[in-house]
Coordinates of C-alpha atoms and ligand atoms in Angstrom, one line a residue:
M156 CA 0.0 0.0 0.0
K157 CA 1.2 3.5 -0.8
L158 CA 2.1 5.9 2.0
S159 CA -0.8 8.3 1.8
T160 CA -3.3 5.4 1.8
L161 CA -1.5 3.9 4.8
M162 CA -1.7 7.2 6.6
V163 CA -5.4 7.5 6.0
H164 CA -6.3 3.9 6.9
A165 CA -3.7 2.6 9.4
A166 CA -5.3 1.3 12.6
S167 CA -8.7 2.6 11.6
R168 CA -11.9 0.5 11.8
P169 CA -15.6 1.3 12.4
Q170 CA -16.1 1.6 16.2
P171 CA -17.8 -1.5 17.7
G172 CA -21.3 -0.8 19.0
T173 CA -21.8 2.5 17.2
A174 CA -20.5 1.8 13.7
A175 CA -19.0 5.3 13.9
V176 CA -16.4 5.9 11.1
A177 CA -14.3 8.3 13.2
D178 CA -12.3 6.9 16.1
S179 CA -13.7 7.3 19.6
I180 CA -11.8 8.7 22.6
H181 CA -11.5 6.3 25.5
L182 CA -11.0 8.1 28.8
S183 CA -11.3 5.1 31.1
T184 CA -8.4 4.8 33.5
T185 CA -9.2 1.2 34.4
F186 CA -10.3 -1.9 32.5
V187 CA -12.4 -4.8 33.6
H188 CA -10.6 -7.9 34.8
A189 CA -11.4 -11.4 33.5
P190 CA -13.4 -13.6 35.9
D191 CA -10.2 -15.3 37.1
G192 CA -8.6 -11.9 38.0
T193 CA -6.3 -11.8 35.0
R194 CA -6.5 -9.3 32.2
A195 CA -9.5 -9.4 30.0
E196 CA -9.4 -10.2 26.3
A197 CA -8.3 -6.7 25.2
G198 CA -5.2 -7.1 27.4
L199 CA -5.7 -3.7 29.1
E200 CA -5.6 -3.1 32.8
Y201 CA -4.7 0.5 33.8
Q202 CA -4.4 3.7 31.6
R203 CA -0.8 4.5 32.7
E204 CA 0.4 1.3 31.0
A205 CA -1.7 1.3 27.9
H206 CA -5.1 2.5 26.6
P207 CA -7.0 2.1 23.3
N208 CA -6.1 5.5 21.8
A209 CA -2.4 5.1 22.4
I210 CA -2.5 1.6 20.9
A211 CA -4.3 2.8 17.8
L212 CA -1.7 5.6 17.2
E213 CA 1.2 3.2 18.0
N214 CA -0.1 0.6 15.5
A215 CA -0.4 3.3 12.8
L216 CA 3.1 4.7 13.4
T217 CA 4.5 1.2 13.3
L218 CA 3.1 0.8 9.8
V219 CA 4.1 4.1 8.4
E220 CA 7.7 3.9 9.8
H221 CA 8.0 0.2 8.8
G222 CA 8.8 -0.9 12.3
A223 CA 7.9 -3.8 14.6
A224 CA 6.5 -1.9 17.6
T225 CA 5.9 1.7 18.8
L226 CA 5.7 3.4 22.2
S227 CA 4.0 6.8 22.4
F228 CA 4.9 9.3 25.1
A229 CA 3.6 12.5 26.6
S230 CA 6.3 14.6 24.8
G231 CA 9.3 14.1 22.5
M232 CA 11.6 14.6 25.5
A233 CA 9.8 11.9 27.5
A234 CA 10.5 9.5 24.5
I235 CA 14.2 10.6 24.4
S236 CA 14.5 10.2 28.1
A237 CA 12.9 6.7 28.1
L238 CA 15.3 5.5 25.4
M239 CA 18.4 7.0 27.0
H240 CA 17.5 5.2 30.3
A241 CA 16.6 1.9 28.6
V242 CA 19.9 1.5 26.7
E243 CA 22.3 -0.6 28.8
G244 CA 25.5 1.2 29.6
P245 CA 27.5 3.1 30.4
G246 CA 29.7 3.4 27.4
E247 CA 30.2 6.0 24.7
V248 CA 27.2 7.9 23.3
L249 CA 27.8 9.9 20.1
I250 CA 25.6 12.9 19.3
G251 CA 25.8 15.5 16.6
T252 CA 27.3 18.9 17.1
D253 CA 24.0 20.3 16.0
L254 CA 20.8 18.8 17.5
Y255 CA 17.8 19.7 19.6
Q256 CA 19.2 21.4 22.8
G257 CA 17.1 19.3 25.1
T258 CA 18.6 16.1 23.7
R259 CA 22.1 17.5 24.2
S260 CA 21.2 18.6 27.8
L261 CA 19.8 15.1 28.7
A262 CA 23.0 13.5 27.4
R263 CA 25.4 15.9 29.1
E264 CA 23.5 16.5 32.4
F265 CA 22.1 13.0 33.0
L266 CA 24.0 10.4 31.0
A267 CA 27.5 11.9 31.6
P268 CA 27.1 11.8 35.5
A269 CA 25.9 8.2 35.2
G270 CA 29.3 7.3 33.7
W271 CA 28.6 7.7 29.9
D272 CA 31.2 9.4 27.7
V273 CA 29.3 11.9 25.6
L274 CA 31.1 12.6 22.3
E275 CA 30.1 15.1 19.6
A276 CA 30.8 15.1 15.9
E277 CA 29.6 16.9 12.8
Y278 CA 27.3 15.1 10.4
A279 CA 28.3 16.7 7.2
S280 CA 31.8 15.3 7.2
D281 CA 33.6 12.0 7.7
Q282 CA 34.0 12.8 11.4
F283 CA 30.6 11.4 12.4
A284 CA 31.1 7.9 11.1
A285 CA 34.8 8.0 12.2
A286 CA 33.8 8.7 15.8
I287 CA 31.9 5.4 16.0
G288 CA 34.2 2.7 17.6
P289 CA 34.2 -0.4 19.8
L290 CA 33.2 1.5 22.9
T291 CA 30.2 3.2 21.2
R292 CA 26.9 2.0 22.6
L293 CA 24.5 4.6 21.4
V294 CA 24.5 6.9 18.3
W295 CA 22.0 9.7 18.2
L296 CA 21.5 11.0 14.7
E297 CA 19.1 13.9 14.2
T298 CA 18.6 14.5 10.5
P299 CA 17.8 17.2 9.3
S300 CA 19.1 18.7 12.5
N301 CA 17.7 21.5 14.6
P302 CA 18.5 24.4 14.0
L303 CA 21.2 24.2 11.3
L304 CA 19.5 21.7 9.0
A305 CA 22.6 19.6 8.9
V306 CA 22.1 16.2 7.2
G307 CA 23.6 12.9 8.3
D308 CA 23.9 9.9 6.1
I309 CA 21.6 7.3 7.8
A310 CA 22.6 4.2 5.8
A311 CA 26.4 4.9 6.1
T312 CA 26.0 5.6 9.9
A313 CA 23.9 2.4 10.3
L314 CA 26.7 0.3 8.6
M315 CA 29.3 1.7 11.1
C316 CA 27.0 1.1 14.0
K317 CA 26.4 -2.5 12.9
A318 CA 30.1 -3.1 12.6
H319 CA 30.7 -1.9 16.2
G320 CA 27.5 -3.2 17.8
A321 CA 26.2 0.3 18.6
L322 CA 22.5 1.2 18.6
L323 CA 21.5 3.8 16.0
V324 CA 18.6 6.1 16.9
V325 CA 17.4 8.6 14.4
D326 CA 15.4 11.7 15.4
N327 CA 13.0 11.9 12.5
T328 CA 11.0 14.9 13.8
F329 CA 12.0 17.4 11.0
A330 CA 11.4 15.1 8.1
S331 CA 8.4 13.1 9.5
P332 CA 7.5 9.6 8.2
A333 CA 6.1 11.4 5.1
L334 CA 9.6 12.2 3.9
Q335 CA 12.1 9.8 5.5
N336 CA 11.9 6.2 6.9
P337 CA 15.2 5.6 8.8
L338 CA 14.4 2.0 9.7
L339 CA 14.4 1.1 6.0
L340 CA 18.0 2.6 5.9
G341 CA 19.2 0.4 8.8
A342 CA 18.4 2.5 12.0
D343 CA 17.4 0.5 15.1
V344 CA 14.9 3.1 16.5
V345 CA 13.2 6.1 15.1
M346 CA 12.2 8.9 17.5
H347 CA 9.6 11.6 16.9
S348 CA 8.5 14.7 18.7
T349 CA 4.9 14.2 17.5
T350 CA 4.2 17.7 18.8
K351 CA 5.5 18.9 15.4
Y352 CA 4.4 17.6 11.9
L353 CA 2.5 14.6 13.2
G354 CA 0.2 16.7 15.3
G355 CA 0.5 19.4 12.7
H356 CA -1.7 22.1 14.3
S357 CA 0.4 23.4 17.2
D358 CA -2.2 22.0 19.7
V359 CA -1.0 18.7 21.0
M360 CA 2.3 17.5 22.6
G361 CA 3.6 14.0 22.2
G362 CA 6.5 11.8 21.4
A363 CA 7.1 8.3 19.9
L364 CA 9.7 5.6 19.6
V365 CA 9.4 3.2 16.7
F366 CA 11.5 0.1 17.1
A367 CA 12.9 -2.1 14.3
R368 CA 12.5 -5.1 16.6
A369 CA 10.1 -5.8 19.5
D370 CA 13.2 -6.8 21.6
A371 CA 14.5 -6.4 25.1
L372 CA 15.3 -2.7 24.5
F373 CA 11.6 -2.2 23.5
E374 CA 10.5 -4.0 26.7
R375 CA 12.8 -1.9 28.9
A376 CA 11.6 1.4 27.3
S377 CA 8.0 0.2 27.7
H378 CA 8.6 -0.7 31.4
F379 CA 10.3 2.7 32.0
R380 CA 7.3 4.5 30.4
H381 CA 4.9 2.6 32.7
L382 CA 6.9 3.3 35.9
H383 CA 7.5 7.0 35.0
G384 CA 3.9 7.6 34.0
A385 CA 5.1 9.0 30.6
L386 CA 2.4 7.6 28.3
L387 CA 0.6 9.9 25.9
P388 CA -2.9 10.7 27.2
P389 CA -6.0 9.5 25.3
F390 CA -7.1 12.9 23.8
S391 CA -3.5 13.7 22.8
A392 CA -3.2 10.2 21.1
W393 CA -6.5 10.8 19.3
L394 CA -5.5 14.2 18.0
T395 CA -2.1 12.9 16.9
L396 CA -3.7 10.0 15.0
R397 CA -6.0 12.5 13.4
G398 CA -2.9 14.6 12.4
L399 CA -1.3 11.5 10.8
R400 CA -4.3 11.1 8.5
T401 CA -3.4 14.3 6.6
L402 CA 0.4 14.2 7.2
E403 CA 1.4 13.4 3.6
V404 CA -0.4 16.2 1.9
R405 CA 0.5 18.7 4.6
V406 CA 4.2 17.9 4.5
Q407 CA 4.3 18.0 0.7
R408 CA 3.0 21.6 0.8
H409 CA 5.3 22.5 3.7
A410 CA 8.2 21.3 1.6
E411 CA 7.2 23.0 -1.6
N412 CA 6.7 26.3 0.2
A413 CA 10.0 26.0 2.1
Q414 CA 11.9 25.4 -1.2
R415 CA 10.5 28.6 -2.7
V416 CA 11.1 30.6 0.5
A417 CA 14.7 29.3 0.8
E418 CA 15.4 30.1 -2.9
Y419 CA 14.0 33.6 -2.4
L420 CA 15.9 34.2 0.8
A421 CA 19.2 33.0 -0.8
T422 CA 18.9 36.0 -3.2
R423 CA 18.8 38.6 -0.4
R424 CA 21.9 40.6 0.4
E425 CA 21.1 41.0 4.1
I426 CA 21.3 37.2 4.5
E427 CA 24.7 35.6 4.9
R428 CA 23.6 32.0 4.8
V429 CA 20.4 30.0 4.2
N430 CA 20.4 26.5 5.7
Y431 CA 18.1 24.3 3.8
P432 CA 18.8 20.8 2.4
G433 CA 16.9 21.5 -0.7
L434 CA 19.4 24.1 -1.9
S435 CA 22.1 22.7 -4.2
G436 CA 24.8 24.5 -2.2
H437 CA 23.9 22.7 1.1
P438 CA 26.9 20.6 2.1
N439 CA 24.9 17.3 2.2
H440 CA 22.3 18.1 -0.5
A441 CA 23.1 14.8 -2.3
V442 CA 22.7 12.7 0.8
A443 CA 19.4 14.4 1.6
A444 CA 18.2 13.9 -2.0
R445 CA 19.0 10.2 -1.6
Q446 CA 17.4 9.5 1.7
M447 CA 14.4 12.0 1.8
R448 CA 11.4 12.2 -0.6
A449 CA 11.5 16.0 -0.3
F450 CA 13.5 18.4 1.8
G451 CA 10.9 19.4 4.5
G452 CA 9.4 22.6 5.8
M453 CA 12.2 23.8 8.1
L454 CA 15.0 26.2 7.3
S455 CA 17.2 28.6 9.1
I456 CA 18.9 31.8 8.0
Q457 CA 22.0 33.7 9.3
L458 CA 21.9 37.4 8.9
R459 CA 24.7 39.9 8.2
G460 CA 24.4 42.3 11.0
G461 CA 24.4 39.8 13.8
R462 CA 22.0 39.6 16.7
A463 CA 20.5 43.0 16.3
A464 CA 19.6 42.3 12.6
A465 CA 18.2 38.9 13.5
L466 CA 16.0 40.3 16.3
A467 CA 14.9 43.2 14.1
V468 CA 13.6 40.8 11.5
A469 CA 11.9 38.5 14.0
G470 CA 10.2 41.5 15.5
Q471 CA 9.0 43.0 12.2
V472 CA 7.7 40.1 10.2
R473 CA 3.9 40.3 9.5
L474 CA 2.8 36.8 8.4
F475 CA 5.2 34.8 10.5
T476 CA 4.5 34.5 14.2
N477 CA 7.5 35.0 16.5
A478 CA 7.2 31.8 18.5
T479 CA 9.0 28.6 19.3
S480 CA 8.1 25.1 17.9
L481 CA 7.5 24.0 14.4
G482 CA 5.4 21.8 12.1
G483 CA 2.1 23.5 12.4
V484 CA -0.1 25.0 9.7
E485 CA 1.1 28.5 10.4
S486 CA 4.6 29.9 9.7
L487 CA 6.8 30.5 12.7
I488 CA 10.0 32.4 13.1
E489 CA 12.3 32.3 16.1
H490 CA 15.7 33.7 17.4
R491 CA 17.0 30.4 18.7
A492 CA 19.8 31.8 20.9
S493 CA 17.3 33.8 22.9
V494 CA 15.4 30.6 24.0
E495 CA 18.5 28.4 24.7
G496 CA 18.9 29.5 28.3
K497 CA 22.0 30.8 30.0
H498 CA 24.5 29.1 27.7
P499 CA 23.1 29.3 24.1
V500 CA 25.0 27.3 21.5
T501 CA 23.3 28.6 18.4
A502 CA 24.9 31.6 16.5
D503 CA 23.4 34.9 17.5
N504 CA 22.5 35.9 14.0
L505 CA 20.4 32.8 13.3
L506 CA 16.6 32.7 12.8
R507 CA 14.8 29.4 12.5
L508 CA 11.8 29.3 10.2
S509 CA 9.0 26.7 10.2
I510 CA 7.3 27.3 6.9
G511 CA 3.5 26.8 7.1
L512 CA 0.8 26.1 4.6
E513 CA 0.1 29.7 3.6
D514 CA 0.6 30.6 -0.1
A515 CA 4.4 31.0 -0.7
E516 CA 3.7 34.2 -2.6
D517 CA 2.5 35.8 0.6
S518 CA 5.4 34.6 2.8
A519 CA 8.0 37.3 2.0
W520 CA 8.5 39.8 4.8
Ligands
LIG871 N1 13.6 16.6 18.8 C1 13.5 17.7 18.0 C2 14.2 17.7 16.7 C3 12.8 18.8 18.4 O1 12.8 19.9 17.6 C4 12.1 18.8 19.7 C5 11.4 19.9 20.1 O2 11.5 21.0 19.6 C6 12.2 17.6 20.4 C7 13.0 16.5 20.0 C8 11.6 17.5 21.8 O3 10.2 17.3 21.6 P1 9.0 17.9 22.6 O4 9.1 19.4 22.6 O5 7.8 17.3 22.0 O6 9.3 17.3 24.0

């Protein structure tokens, strides 16, 4: 079945008892035991462990990411945290020099004190694969990355990980399953902040881990989620599955718009650099073209004139909303360094743009 068909139909069936075509929301926190005190037929017991809306979303994500099993979480960070705690260590963990700041903080502030060696390397060079060795237990590849839109080679990294027995996790948030399927390229786990493109309307938080195998790692992450109460709640799961139904068409339009906006911005003298994998001058454009079906809706720009120029643009735009997050229908712009706390790592002149579903002709500032 083709992707858009899968996204519309995955895990959907008329609701028993009502014949309703749309899914129902099940708010029950507890489920009836079988007469002998064990779990009833549906296998459910208590909402913190599993509930029908999470299961429906997880089954759908498993299909569209070509995995074996999925766990949904209350946020992307809850998913990242569960995985980092589930991997047996300590050992070396390799992260990219550019990645979501929360992922870096979790690795540096929580894995490192637990005995892990946290290494960083750039994606768009041979350094990333070269940094993988016999001590590497976990490789965290975010591609395209936040906020520099760096692109890592998933298949090449997966080969290195296999050679050294390391686990490869790909944060697929920026691309979404509509544009990139890391498990098909050899990754072991795909991570999503479903708060972004999967939800798609800036109104629901969530995260997911899709596993290539329903193995011991999956079981540990599932157990961690249960004990930490990190499961995605029913209404959020319902909204996210509804988002998945339209993901393919939305992301296609996001990507078309972003390509046009990136090409236009690349002509502006005030802009020093446009970071977008769809531009032929992007350092890993060829890799992106090989592993993605389109280049996505995210880009960043670096302005001549530094911080003052960047803040002036973010403050003056009319159609874009100056706000954090991404992947919703509306275009957002953000000065990343301003939201990175006391020790920002992003360049002061950088603005991150999430290109929405408006008409690209209207998107110029
Ligand atoms: N991964 C990426 C690439 C992100 O951009 C974000 C959030 O912006 C996260 C993970 C964390 O997800 P959440 O905010 O849903 O916890």
